[in-house]
PDB file of C-alpha atoms in Angstrom:
ATOM      1  CA  MET A   1     -20.932  69.613 -14.656  1.00  0.00           C
ATOM      2  CA  ALA A   2     -24.027  68.359 -13.002  1.00  0.00           C
ATOM      3  CA  LYS A   3     -26.648  66.782 -15.152  1.00  0.00           C
ATOM      4  CA  ASN A   4     -28.558  69.536 -16.860  1.00  0.00           C
ATOM      5  CA  MET A   5     -30.787  67.543 -19.102  1.00  0.00           C
ATOM      6  CA  LYS A   6     -32.856  64.426 -19.076  1.00  0.00           C
ATOM      7  CA  ILE A   7     -32.841  62.905 -22.512  1.00  0.00           C
ATOM      8  CA  LYS A   8     -34.791  59.945 -23.802  1.00  0.00           C
ATOM      9  CA  ALA A   9     -34.457  58.834 -27.390  1.00  0.00           C
ATOM     10  CA  LYS A  10     -36.240  55.783 -28.680  1.00  0.00           C
ATOM     11  CA  LEU A  11     -36.381  54.340 -32.152  1.00  0.00           C
ATOM     12  CA  LYS A  12     -39.829  53.225 -33.284  1.00  0.00           C
ATOM     13  CA  GLY A  13     -39.930  51.937 -36.834  1.00  0.00           C
ATOM     14  CA  ASP A  14     -37.699  54.408 -38.673  1.00  0.00           C
ATOM     15  CA  ILE A  15     -38.575  57.365 -36.458  1.00  0.00           C
ATOM     16  CA  VAL A  16     -36.706  58.451 -33.350  1.00  0.00           C
ATOM     17  CA  ASN A  17     -38.882  59.905 -30.598  1.00  0.00           C
ATOM     18  CA  ALA A  18     -36.899  62.266 -28.424  1.00  0.00           C
ATOM     19  CA  LYS A  19     -38.061  63.621 -25.076  1.00  0.00           C
ATOM     20  CA  VAL A  20     -36.021  66.173 -23.201  1.00  0.00           C
ATOM     21  CA  VAL A  21     -36.246  68.089 -19.959  1.00  0.00           C
ATOM     22  CA  ALA A  22     -33.679  70.830 -19.537  1.00  0.00           C
ATOM     23  CA  LYS A  23     -32.886  72.306 -16.164  1.00  0.00           C
ATOM     24  CA  HIS A  24     -33.257  76.064 -16.403  1.00  0.00           C
ATOM     25  CA  ASP A  25     -35.112  78.772 -14.479  1.00  0.00           C
ATOM     26  CA  MET A  26     -36.230  80.494 -17.690  1.00  0.00           C
ATOM     27  CA  LEU A  27     -36.511  83.813 -15.902  1.00  0.00           C
ATOM     28  CA  THR A  28     -38.482  86.279 -18.050  1.00  0.00           C
ATOM     29  CA  TYR A  29     -37.736  89.997 -18.062  1.00  0.00           C
ATOM     30  CA  ASP A  30     -40.846  90.604 -15.920  1.00  0.00           C
ATOM     31  CA  GLN A  31     -40.031  87.849 -13.428  1.00  0.00           C
ATOM     32  CA  ALA A  32     -36.421  88.964 -13.191  1.00  0.00           C
ATOM     33  CA  LYS A  33     -37.479  92.542 -12.499  1.00  0.00           C
ATOM     34  CA  ALA A  34     -39.836  91.413  -9.739  1.00  0.00           C
ATOM     35  CA  LYS A  35     -37.118  89.299  -8.147  1.00  0.00           C
ATOM     36  CA  GLY A  36     -34.332  91.810  -8.643  1.00  0.00           C
ATOM     37  CA  LYS A  37     -32.406  89.310 -10.716  1.00  0.00           C
ATOM     38  CA  GLU A  38     -31.051  89.265 -14.215  1.00  0.00           C
ATOM     39  CA  ALA A  39     -33.318  87.838 -16.890  1.00  0.00           C
ATOM     40  CA  ASN A  40     -32.008  84.624 -18.341  1.00  0.00           C
ATOM     41  CA  PHE A  41     -33.589  81.967 -20.438  1.00  0.00           C
ATOM     42  CA  ILE A  42     -32.632  79.424 -23.052  1.00  0.00           C
ATOM     43  CA  THR A  43     -32.441  81.116 -26.432  1.00  0.00           C
ATOM     44  CA  HIS A  44     -31.461  78.266 -28.677  1.00  0.00           C
ATOM     45  CA  ILE A  45     -31.579  74.477 -28.733  1.00  0.00           C
ATOM     46  CA  THR A  46     -29.929  72.269 -31.329  1.00  0.00           C
ATOM     47  CA  ALA A  47     -29.944  68.494 -31.496  1.00  0.00           C
ATOM     48  CA  LYS A  48     -27.557  66.535 -33.662  1.00  0.00           C
ATOM     49  CA  VAL A  49     -26.753  62.991 -34.597  1.00  0.00           C
ATOM     50  CA  GLY A  50     -23.144  63.080 -35.676  1.00  0.00           C
ATOM     51  CA  ASP A  51     -22.854  66.257 -37.755  1.00  0.00           C
ATOM     52  CA  VAL A  52     -26.471  66.247 -38.870  1.00  0.00           C
ATOM     53  CA  VAL A  53     -28.839  68.733 -37.280  1.00  0.00           C
ATOM     54  CA  VAL A  54     -32.116  66.979 -36.476  1.00  0.00           C
ATOM     55  CA  TYR A  55     -33.768  69.683 -34.351  1.00  0.00           C
ATOM     56  CA  ASP A  56     -33.070  73.372 -34.283  1.00  0.00           C
ATOM     57  CA  VAL A  57     -35.109  75.990 -32.482  1.00  0.00           C
ATOM     58  CA  SER A  58     -34.685  79.575 -31.413  1.00  0.00           C
ATOM     59  CA  THR A  59     -36.569  79.903 -28.158  1.00  0.00           C
ATOM     60  CA  SER A  60     -38.067  82.685 -26.059  1.00  0.00           C
ATOM     61  CA  GLN A  61     -38.510  83.612 -22.417  1.00  0.00           C
ATOM     62  CA  PHE A  62     -41.976  82.057 -22.672  1.00  0.00           C
ATOM     63  CA  TRP A  63     -40.894  78.451 -22.522  1.00  0.00           C
ATOM     64  CA  SER A  64     -41.781  77.050 -19.109  1.00  0.00           C
ATOM     65  CA  LYS A  65     -39.369  76.706 -16.219  1.00  0.00           C
ATOM     66  CA  ASN A  66     -37.279  73.555 -16.685  1.00  0.00           C
ATOM     67  CA  PRO A  67     -38.562  73.331 -20.250  1.00  0.00           C
ATOM     68  CA  GLN A  68     -39.823  70.070 -21.589  1.00  0.00           C
ATOM     69  CA  PHE A  69     -39.837  69.389 -25.274  1.00  0.00           C
ATOM     70  CA  LYS A  70     -40.289  66.531 -27.687  1.00  0.00           C
ATOM     71  CA  PHE A  71     -39.463  66.022 -31.318  1.00  0.00           C
ATOM     72  CA  LYS A  72     -39.208  63.295 -33.935  1.00  0.00           C
ATOM     73  CA  PHE A  73     -36.761  62.628 -36.698  1.00  0.00           C
ATOM     74  CA  LYS A  74     -35.673  60.002 -39.206  1.00  0.00           C
ATOM     75  CA  GLY A  75     -32.317  58.783 -40.367  1.00  0.00           C
ATOM     76  CA  ALA A  76     -30.776  57.416 -37.170  1.00  0.00           C
ATOM     77  CA  VAL A  77     -30.291  53.869 -35.946  1.00  0.00           C
ATOM     78  CA  LYS A  78     -30.137  52.270 -32.510  1.00  0.00           C
ATOM     79  CA  GLY A  79     -26.919  53.073 -30.729  1.00  0.00           C
ATOM     80  CA  ASP A  80     -26.439  56.427 -32.458  1.00  0.00           C
ATOM     81  CA  GLU A  81     -25.669  59.267 -30.129  1.00  0.00           C
ATOM     82  CA  LEU A  82     -28.221  62.085 -29.927  1.00  0.00           C
ATOM     83  CA  SER A  83     -26.483  65.183 -28.689  1.00  0.00           C
ATOM     84  CA  ILE A  84     -28.390  68.228 -27.501  1.00  0.00           C
ATOM     85  CA  THR A  85     -26.971  71.688 -26.938  1.00  0.00           C
ATOM     86  CA  TRP A  86     -28.696  74.678 -25.405  1.00  0.00           C
ATOM     87  CA  THR A  87     -27.480  78.240 -25.128  1.00  0.00           C
ATOM     88  CA  ASP A  88     -28.998  80.874 -22.875  1.00  0.00           C
ATOM     89  CA  LEU A  89     -29.159  84.655 -22.869  1.00  0.00           C
ATOM     90  CA  LEU A  90     -26.014  84.884 -20.720  1.00  0.00           C
ATOM     91  CA  LYS A  91     -24.234  82.670 -23.261  1.00  0.00           C
ATOM     92  CA  ASN A  92     -23.975  79.623 -21.035  1.00  0.00           C
ATOM     93  CA  THR A  93     -23.877  76.505 -23.157  1.00  0.00           C
ATOM     94  CA  VAL A  94     -24.601  72.954 -22.135  1.00  0.00           C
ATOM     95  CA  THR A  95     -24.264  69.880 -24.320  1.00  0.00           C
ATOM     96  CA  GLU A  96     -25.361  66.435 -23.256  1.00  0.00           C
ATOM     97  CA  SER A  97     -25.932  63.295 -25.214  1.00  0.00           C
ATOM     98  CA  LYS A  98     -27.697  59.992 -25.023  1.00  0.00           C
ATOM     99  CA  LYS A  99     -27.628  56.795 -27.035  1.00  0.00           C
ATOM    100  CA  ILE A 100     -30.719  56.085 -29.084  1.00  0.00           C
ATOM    101  CA  LYS A 101     -32.489  52.979 -27.786  1.00  0.00           C
TER     102      LYS A 101
ATOM    103  CA  MET B   1      -7.330  94.916 -65.495  1.00  0.00           C
ATOM    104  CA  GLU B   2     -10.365  93.088 -66.784  1.00  0.00           C
ATOM    105  CA  ARG B   3      -8.538  89.801 -66.558  1.00  0.00           C
ATOM    106  CA  ARG B   4      -7.508  90.429 -62.962  1.00  0.00           C
ATOM    107  CA  LYS B   5     -11.079  91.215 -62.033  1.00  0.00           C
ATOM    108  CA  PHE B   6     -12.252  88.029 -63.658  1.00  0.00           C
ATOM    109  CA  LEU B   7      -9.700  85.938 -61.788  1.00  0.00           C
ATOM    110  CA  GLY B   8     -10.642  87.592 -58.541  1.00  0.00           C
ATOM    111  CA  LEU B   9     -14.253  86.632 -59.047  1.00  0.00           C
ATOM    112  CA  GLY B  10     -13.235  83.101 -59.879  1.00  0.00           C
ATOM    113  CA  VAL B  11     -11.410  82.702 -56.604  1.00  0.00           C
ATOM    114  CA  MET B  12     -14.347  84.112 -54.704  1.00  0.00           C
ATOM    115  CA  ALA B  13     -16.714  81.669 -56.362  1.00  0.00           C
ATOM    116  CA  LEU B  14     -14.469  78.765 -55.417  1.00  0.00           C
ATOM    117  CA  VAL B  15     -14.385  79.841 -51.806  1.00  0.00           C
ATOM    118  CA  ALA B  16     -18.122  80.482 -51.658  1.00  0.00           C
ATOM    119  CA  LEU B  17     -19.184  77.189 -53.178  1.00  0.00           C
ATOM    120  CA  PRO B  18     -18.138  74.711 -50.474  1.00  0.00           C
ATOM    121  CA  ALA B  19     -19.609  77.016 -47.839  1.00  0.00           C
ATOM    122  CA  THR B  20     -23.086  76.746 -49.346  1.00  0.00           C
ATOM    123  CA  ILE B  21     -22.872  72.982 -49.735  1.00  0.00           C
ATOM    124  CA  SER B  22     -21.762  72.287 -46.197  1.00  0.00           C
ATOM    125  CA  ALA B  23     -24.020  74.946 -44.644  1.00  0.00           C
ATOM    126  CA  ILE B  24     -24.776  73.527 -41.229  1.00  0.00           C
ATOM    127  CA  THR B  25     -28.468  73.978 -40.901  1.00  0.00           C
ATOM    128  CA  SER B  26     -28.525  75.603 -37.484  1.00  0.00           C
ATOM    129  CA  ILE B  27     -30.086  79.083 -37.674  1.00  0.00           C
ATOM    130  CA  ASP B  28     -30.243  81.502 -34.753  1.00  0.00           C
ATOM    131  CA  PHE B  29     -33.369  83.511 -35.512  1.00  0.00           C
ATOM    132  CA  ARG B  30     -32.764  85.703 -32.472  1.00  0.00           C
ATOM    133  CA  ALA B  31     -29.601  86.934 -34.191  1.00  0.00           C
ATOM    134  CA  THR B  32     -30.923  87.032 -37.757  1.00  0.00           C
ATOM    135  CA  LYS B  33     -34.329  88.554 -36.930  1.00  0.00           C
ATOM    136  CA  PRO B  34     -33.957  90.430 -33.631  1.00  0.00           C
ATOM    137  CA  GLU B  35     -37.040  92.632 -34.219  1.00  0.00           C
ATOM    138  CA  ALA B  36     -39.289  89.582 -34.330  1.00  0.00           C
ATOM    139  CA  TRP B  37     -38.596  88.859 -30.661  1.00  0.00           C
ATOM    140  CA  THR B  38     -39.395  92.319 -29.312  1.00  0.00           C
ATOM    141  CA  ALA B  39     -42.661  92.809 -31.235  1.00  0.00           C
ATOM    142  CA  HIS B  40     -45.693  93.119 -28.977  1.00  0.00           C
ATOM    143  CA  LYS B  41     -48.295  92.065 -31.516  1.00  0.00           C
ATOM    144  CA  VAL B  42     -48.537  88.822 -33.437  1.00  0.00           C
ATOM    145  CA  ASP B  43     -48.826  90.455 -36.875  1.00  0.00           C
ATOM    146  CA  GLU B  44     -45.834  92.686 -36.123  1.00  0.00           C
ATOM    147  CA  ALA B  45     -43.773  89.670 -35.085  1.00  0.00           C
ATOM    148  CA  VAL B  46     -44.859  87.713 -38.178  1.00  0.00           C
ATOM    149  CA  LYS B  47     -43.925  90.656 -40.377  1.00  0.00           C
ATOM    150  CA  ALA B  48     -40.545  91.078 -38.681  1.00  0.00           C
ATOM    151  CA  LEU B  49     -39.796  87.401 -39.176  1.00  0.00           C
ATOM    152  CA  PHE B  50     -41.218  86.668 -42.618  1.00  0.00           C
ATOM    153  CA  GLY B  51     -41.977  90.060 -44.198  1.00  0.00           C
ATOM    154  CA  ASP B  52     -45.294  90.929 -45.820  1.00  0.00           C
ATOM    155  CA  ILE B  53     -46.929  87.576 -46.325  1.00  0.00           C
ATOM    156  CA  THR B  54     -50.460  86.367 -46.977  1.00  0.00           C
ATOM    157  CA  PRO B  55     -50.524  82.896 -45.476  1.00  0.00           C
ATOM    158  CA  VAL B  56     -53.241  80.402 -46.274  1.00  0.00           C
ATOM    159  CA  GLU B  57     -55.038  78.780 -43.380  1.00  0.00           C
ATOM    160  CA  GLN B  58     -54.346  75.087 -43.860  1.00  0.00           C
ATOM    161  CA  GLY B  59     -52.141  72.157 -43.013  1.00  0.00           C
ATOM    162  CA  ILE B  60     -51.283  73.011 -39.395  1.00  0.00           C
ATOM    163  CA  GLU B  61     -52.576  71.172 -36.375  1.00  0.00           C
ATOM    164  CA  LEU B  62     -52.160  72.897 -33.027  1.00  0.00           C
ATOM    165  CA  GLY B  63     -52.681  70.862 -29.888  1.00  0.00           C
ATOM    166  CA  LEU B  64     -53.545  72.929 -26.839  1.00  0.00           C
ATOM    167  CA  PRO B  65     -55.878  72.460 -23.912  1.00  0.00           C
ATOM    168  CA  SER B  66     -59.041  74.550 -24.429  1.00  0.00           C
ATOM    169  CA  VAL B  67     -58.761  75.503 -20.769  1.00  0.00           C
ATOM    170  CA  ALA B  68     -55.334  75.548 -19.142  1.00  0.00           C
ATOM    171  CA  SER B  69     -55.437  75.313 -15.361  1.00  0.00           C
ATOM    172  CA  SER B  70     -52.131  77.121 -15.009  1.00  0.00           C
ATOM    173  CA  GLY B  71     -50.365  79.467 -17.355  1.00  0.00           C
ATOM    174  CA  ALA B  72     -46.973  78.425 -15.989  1.00  0.00           C
ATOM    175  CA  ALA B  73     -46.654  75.377 -18.220  1.00  0.00           C
ATOM    176  CA  VAL B  74     -49.181  75.021 -21.009  1.00  0.00           C
ATOM    177  CA  PRO B  75     -48.527  71.965 -23.168  1.00  0.00           C
ATOM    178  CA  LEU B  76     -48.394  72.834 -26.858  1.00  0.00           C
ATOM    179  CA  THR B  77     -48.043  70.501 -29.811  1.00  0.00           C
ATOM    180  CA  ILE B  78     -47.661  71.480 -33.425  1.00  0.00           C
ATOM    181  CA  LYS B  79     -47.971  68.955 -36.214  1.00  0.00           C
ATOM    182  CA  SER B  80     -47.936  69.354 -39.948  1.00  0.00           C
ATOM    183  CA  ASP B  81     -47.399  67.266 -43.052  1.00  0.00           C
ATOM    184  CA  LEU B  82     -46.326  70.331 -45.002  1.00  0.00           C
ATOM    185  CA  ASP B  83     -42.774  70.291 -46.352  1.00  0.00           C
ATOM    186  CA  ALA B  84     -41.733  72.971 -43.882  1.00  0.00           C
ATOM    187  CA  LYS B  85     -38.632  75.099 -43.836  1.00  0.00           C
ATOM    188  CA  THR B  86     -39.524  77.294 -40.874  1.00  0.00           C
ATOM    189  CA  VAL B  87     -42.142  76.859 -38.167  1.00  0.00           C
ATOM    190  CA  ALA B  88     -42.928  79.835 -35.945  1.00  0.00           C
ATOM    191  CA  ILE B  89     -45.166  80.003 -32.893  1.00  0.00           C
ATOM    192  CA  PHE B  90     -46.694  83.198 -31.516  1.00  0.00           C
ATOM    193  CA  GLN B  91     -49.240  84.064 -28.843  1.00  0.00           C
ATOM    194  CA  ASP B  92     -51.097  87.226 -27.879  1.00  0.00           C
ATOM    195  CA  MET B  93     -51.089  86.903 -24.063  1.00  0.00           C
ATOM    196  CA  ASN B  94     -47.509  87.699 -23.085  1.00  0.00           C
ATOM    197  CA  PRO B  95     -45.714  91.051 -23.348  1.00  0.00           C
ATOM    198  CA  GLU B  96     -43.962  89.861 -26.517  1.00  0.00           C
ATOM    199  CA  SER B  97     -45.462  87.569 -29.133  1.00  0.00           C
ATOM    200  CA  ALA B  98     -42.717  85.354 -30.511  1.00  0.00           C
ATOM    201  CA  THR B  99     -42.475  82.088 -28.614  1.00  0.00           C
ATOM    202  CA  ALA B 100     -40.437  79.704 -30.742  1.00  0.00           C
ATOM    203  CA  VAL B 101     -39.019  79.571 -34.252  1.00  0.00           C
ATOM    204  CA  PHE B 102     -38.008  76.160 -35.544  1.00  0.00           C
ATOM    205  CA  ASN B 103     -35.588  75.749 -38.385  1.00  0.00           C
ATOM    206  CA  VAL B 104     -36.745  72.451 -39.858  1.00  0.00           C
ATOM    207  CA  PRO B 105     -34.007  70.235 -41.299  1.00  0.00           C
ATOM    208  CA  GLU B 106     -34.606  68.883 -44.797  1.00  0.00           C
ATOM    209  CA  ASN B 107     -36.957  65.888 -44.614  1.00  0.00           C
ATOM    210  CA  GLY B 108     -37.622  66.856 -41.009  1.00  0.00           C
ATOM    211  CA  ILE B 109     -40.787  65.867 -39.197  1.00  0.00           C
ATOM    212  CA  VAL B 110     -42.968  68.691 -37.919  1.00  0.00           C
ATOM    213  CA  ASP B 111     -44.244  67.195 -34.693  1.00  0.00           C
ATOM    214  CA  TYR B 112     -43.014  69.359 -31.886  1.00  0.00           C
ATOM    215  CA  PHE B 113     -44.069  69.481 -28.266  1.00  0.00           C
ATOM    216  CA  MET B 114     -43.093  72.117 -25.741  1.00  0.00           C
ATOM    217  CA  LYS B 115     -44.446  73.705 -22.590  1.00  0.00           C
ATOM    218  CA  ILE B 116     -44.966  77.430 -22.623  1.00  0.00           C
ATOM    219  CA  LYS B 117     -45.907  80.215 -20.234  1.00  0.00           C
ATOM    220  CA  LEU B 118     -49.033  82.248 -20.937  1.00  0.00           C
ATOM    221  CA  LYS B 119     -49.940  85.256 -18.864  1.00  0.00           C
ATOM    222  CA  ALA B 120     -53.583  85.725 -17.938  1.00  0.00           C
ATOM    223  CA  THR B 121     -54.257  89.376 -17.180  1.00  0.00           C
ATOM    224  CA  ASP B 122     -57.318  91.528 -16.481  1.00  0.00           C
ATOM    225  CA  GLU B 123     -56.896  92.918 -19.977  1.00  0.00           C
ATOM    226  CA  ASN B 124     -56.989  89.613 -21.801  1.00  0.00           C
ATOM    227  CA  GLY B 125     -59.363  88.000 -19.309  1.00  0.00           C
ATOM    228  CA  GLY B 126     -57.365  84.790 -19.498  1.00  0.00           C
ATOM    229  CA  LYS B 127     -58.279  84.330 -23.142  1.00  0.00           C
ATOM    230  CA  GLY B 128     -55.705  84.104 -25.848  1.00  0.00           C
ATOM    231  CA  VAL B 129     -54.812  82.860 -29.282  1.00  0.00           C
ATOM    232  CA  VAL B 130     -51.792  80.809 -30.259  1.00  0.00           C
ATOM    233  CA  THR B 131     -50.779  81.339 -33.871  1.00  0.00           C
ATOM    234  CA  ALA B 132     -48.441  79.163 -35.896  1.00  0.00           C
ATOM    235  CA  VAL B 133     -46.943  80.157 -39.231  1.00  0.00           C
ATOM    236  CA  ILE B 134     -45.120  77.732 -41.484  1.00  0.00           C
ATOM    237  CA  GLU B 135     -42.856  78.714 -44.327  1.00  0.00           C
ATOM    238  CA  GLY B 136     -42.934  75.833 -46.780  1.00  0.00           C
ATOM    239  CA  ARG B 137     -40.087  74.725 -48.990  1.00  0.00           C
ATOM    240  CA  ASP B 138     -42.517  75.581 -51.807  1.00  0.00           C
ATOM    241  CA  GLY B 139     -42.062  79.250 -50.827  1.00  0.00           C
ATOM    242  CA  LYS B 140     -45.655  79.541 -49.607  1.00  0.00           C
ATOM    243  CA  PHE B 141     -46.826  80.458 -46.137  1.00  0.00           C
ATOM    244  CA  TYR B 142     -49.389  78.689 -44.010  1.00  0.00           C
ATOM    245  CA  ILE B 143     -51.120  79.705 -40.804  1.00  0.00           C
ATOM    246  CA  GLY B 144     -52.987  77.962 -38.011  1.00  0.00           C
ATOM    247  CA  LYS B 145     -54.639  79.382 -34.905  1.00  0.00           C
ATOM    248  CA  LYS B 146     -56.130  78.081 -31.715  1.00  0.00           C
ATOM    249  CA  THR B 147     -57.860  79.898 -28.876  1.00  0.00           C
ATOM    250  CA  LEU B 148     -57.632  78.946 -25.240  1.00  0.00           C
ATOM    251  CA  ASP B 149     -58.497  80.045 -21.722  1.00  0.00           C
ATOM    252  CA  VAL B 150     -55.856  80.269 -19.053  1.00  0.00           C
ATOM    253  CA  ALA B 151     -56.916  80.141 -15.417  1.00  0.00           C
ATOM    254  CA  LYS B 152     -53.860  81.670 -13.831  1.00  0.00           C
ATOM    255  CA  GLY B 153     -50.915  83.488 -15.349  1.00  0.00           C
ATOM    256  CA  GLY B 154     -47.499  81.912 -15.551  1.00  0.00           C
ATOM    257  CA  CYS B 155     -45.363  84.982 -15.838  1.00  0.00           C
ATOM    258  CA  GLU B 156     -45.708  86.207 -12.282  1.00  0.00           C
ATOM    259  CA  GLY B 157     -43.664  83.177 -11.260  1.00  0.00           C
TER     260      GLY B 157
END
């Protein structure tokens, strides 16, 4: 599958700063109606390091197109893999990961 | 009969215990609280998500531009030092209010950034309020609000 996310994860002190851009139209119900398409947007994003959930959010149609988001967490070291999964309204799921620098 | 009942309960307890310990902390609030996402008013959405609460206004820092040039992607930051369990973000400009509900992992850091769409209409005159509610691990609720102006709506797309 083509790259769906841009992930940057950098360790600063004991805190990992994660920056993500996900590729998604985030079509709201109103926009979809106007375009004669089916509404679809990311409804959930989870980030994990190993089995540990470090970021977990239920999202709405009101996140911007190609949503950008950032978050911070502790407990990881350089080289750990940060894996991010999103699910959308039509139940598509994408998981991509990146090593923490 | 009594003894059988007792044994049955014992088995149930054994099965239930590991499940609570290993509870993976991912929560899908769209599935657990579906009414919160269809509410058209902020207080209705808050009530659907958290119930009848009287939050105190403290401990939440909302970062938003006071004037957003476009409603298509308004940068929003929420920070808090509160020991948060749940962080919810609402706004009063779009058809529905709920925007994001974070399930904060234990010892998690509340410093979230996202870009959201805000619809400026004739009715709201491009003015709106973003409201954040935090459910603390202390069982208390906290609220923070910030007003902003949006030049052009982001929902027309």
